[in-house]
Tab-separated table of C-alpha atoms in Angstrom:
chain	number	residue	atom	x	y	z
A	1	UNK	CA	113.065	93.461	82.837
A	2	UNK	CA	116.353	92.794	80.754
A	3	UNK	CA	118.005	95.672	79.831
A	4	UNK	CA	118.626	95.013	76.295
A	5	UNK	CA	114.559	94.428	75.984
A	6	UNK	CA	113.872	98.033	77.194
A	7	UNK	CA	116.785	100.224	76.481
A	8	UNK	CA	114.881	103.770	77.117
A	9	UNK	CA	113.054	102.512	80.186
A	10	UNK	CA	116.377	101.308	81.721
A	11	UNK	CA	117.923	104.457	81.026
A	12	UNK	CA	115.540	106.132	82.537
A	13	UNK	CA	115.462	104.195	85.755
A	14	UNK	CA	119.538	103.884	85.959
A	15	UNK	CA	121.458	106.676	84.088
A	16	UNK	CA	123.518	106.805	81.007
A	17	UNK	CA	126.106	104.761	81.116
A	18	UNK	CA	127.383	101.814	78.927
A	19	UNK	CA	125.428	99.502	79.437
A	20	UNK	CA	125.785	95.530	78.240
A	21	UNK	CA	122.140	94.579	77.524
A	22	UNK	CA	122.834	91.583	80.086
A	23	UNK	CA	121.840	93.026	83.222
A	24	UNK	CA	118.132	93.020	84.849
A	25	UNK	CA	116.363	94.049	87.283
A	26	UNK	CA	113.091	92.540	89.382
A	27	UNK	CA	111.281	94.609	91.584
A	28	UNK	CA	107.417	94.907	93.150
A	29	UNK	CA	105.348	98.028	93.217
A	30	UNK	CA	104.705	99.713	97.253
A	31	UNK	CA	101.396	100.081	98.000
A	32	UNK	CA	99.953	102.138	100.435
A	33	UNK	CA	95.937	102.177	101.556
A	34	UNK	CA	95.352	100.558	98.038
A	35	UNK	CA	97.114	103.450	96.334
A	36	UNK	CA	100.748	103.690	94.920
A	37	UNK	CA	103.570	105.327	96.840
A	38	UNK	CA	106.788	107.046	96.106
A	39	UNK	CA	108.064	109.624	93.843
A	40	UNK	CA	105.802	110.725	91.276
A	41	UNK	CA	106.826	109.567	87.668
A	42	UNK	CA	104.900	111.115	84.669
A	43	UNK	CA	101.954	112.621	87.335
A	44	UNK	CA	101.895	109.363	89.213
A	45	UNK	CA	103.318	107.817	92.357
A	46	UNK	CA	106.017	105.250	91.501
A	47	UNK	CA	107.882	103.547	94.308
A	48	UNK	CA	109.010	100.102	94.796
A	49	UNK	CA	111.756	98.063	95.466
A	50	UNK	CA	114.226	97.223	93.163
A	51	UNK	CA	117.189	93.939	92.761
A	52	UNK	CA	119.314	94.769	89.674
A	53	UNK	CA	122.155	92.410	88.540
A	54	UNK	CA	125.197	92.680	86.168
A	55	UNK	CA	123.683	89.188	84.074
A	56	UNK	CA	120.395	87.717	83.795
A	57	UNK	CA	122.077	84.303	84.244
A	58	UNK	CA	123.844	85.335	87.745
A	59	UNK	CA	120.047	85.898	89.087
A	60	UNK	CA	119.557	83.048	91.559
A	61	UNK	CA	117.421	81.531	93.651
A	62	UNK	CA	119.331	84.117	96.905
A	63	UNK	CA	118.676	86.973	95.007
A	64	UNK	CA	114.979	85.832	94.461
A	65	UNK	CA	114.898	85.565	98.400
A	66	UNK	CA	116.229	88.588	99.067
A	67	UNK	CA	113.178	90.230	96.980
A	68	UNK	CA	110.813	87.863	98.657
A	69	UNK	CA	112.513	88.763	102.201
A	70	UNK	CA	111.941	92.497	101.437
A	71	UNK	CA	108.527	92.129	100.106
A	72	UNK	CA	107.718	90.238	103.273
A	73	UNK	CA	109.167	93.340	105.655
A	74	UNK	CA	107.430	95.489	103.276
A	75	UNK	CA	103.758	93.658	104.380
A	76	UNK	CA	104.472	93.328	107.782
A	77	UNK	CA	104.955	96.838	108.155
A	78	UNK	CA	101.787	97.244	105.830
A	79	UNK	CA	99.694	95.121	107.674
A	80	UNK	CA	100.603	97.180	111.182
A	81	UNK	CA	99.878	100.365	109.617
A	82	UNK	CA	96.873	99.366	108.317
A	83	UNK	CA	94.973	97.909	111.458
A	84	UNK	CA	93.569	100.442	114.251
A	85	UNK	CA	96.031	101.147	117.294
A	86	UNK	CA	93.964	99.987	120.542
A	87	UNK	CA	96.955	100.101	123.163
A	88	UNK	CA	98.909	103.209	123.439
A	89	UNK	CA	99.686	106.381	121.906
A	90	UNK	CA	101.901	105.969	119.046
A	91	UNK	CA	102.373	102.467	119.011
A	92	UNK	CA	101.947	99.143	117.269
A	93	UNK	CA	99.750	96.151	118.150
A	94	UNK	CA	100.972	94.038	120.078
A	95	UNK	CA	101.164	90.887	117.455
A	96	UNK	CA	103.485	93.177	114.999
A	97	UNK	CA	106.814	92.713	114.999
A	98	UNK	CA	109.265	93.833	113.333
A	99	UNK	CA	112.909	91.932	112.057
């Protein structure tokens, strides 16, 4: 989302401020058990992860990876949560791990 496309929705999200219309932002929704998670925004749950930058031109190919490296966490921790716990109180199965 570009900033000068969505002027109330940005303002929303990040404050009043003056703003360029350059910057953006990517982000990914958080799920949880097929449902979303986080705050609730207008009744519903709204949380997810967020990379803003000043431009839309300074978004590269690290700041894609740093979304994708998040995203990544963000399913690994998912994907322990979600399977059943067969060795131990309290603790993950054995093949999670966690960087």
């Amino acid at each position: 989302m570009q900033q000068a496309e969505s002027k109330e929705n940005w303002i929303n999200l990040f404050g009043e401020k003056t703003w360029r219309g350059s910057e953006c932002m990517m982000g990914i929704r958080l799920m949880y058990h097929e449902r979303p998670v986080g705050l609730n925004y207008h009744e519903r749950p709204a949380g997810c992860l967020i990379l803003l930058a000043d431009h839309f031109k300074t978004v590269n190919e690290r700041d894609k990876g740093i979304l994708t490296y998040l995203v990544n966490i963000y399913h690994r921790i998912k994907d322990c949560n979600d399977r059943k716990i067969g060795h131990g109180k309290g603790l993950p199965p054995k093949n999670c791990k966690f960087v």
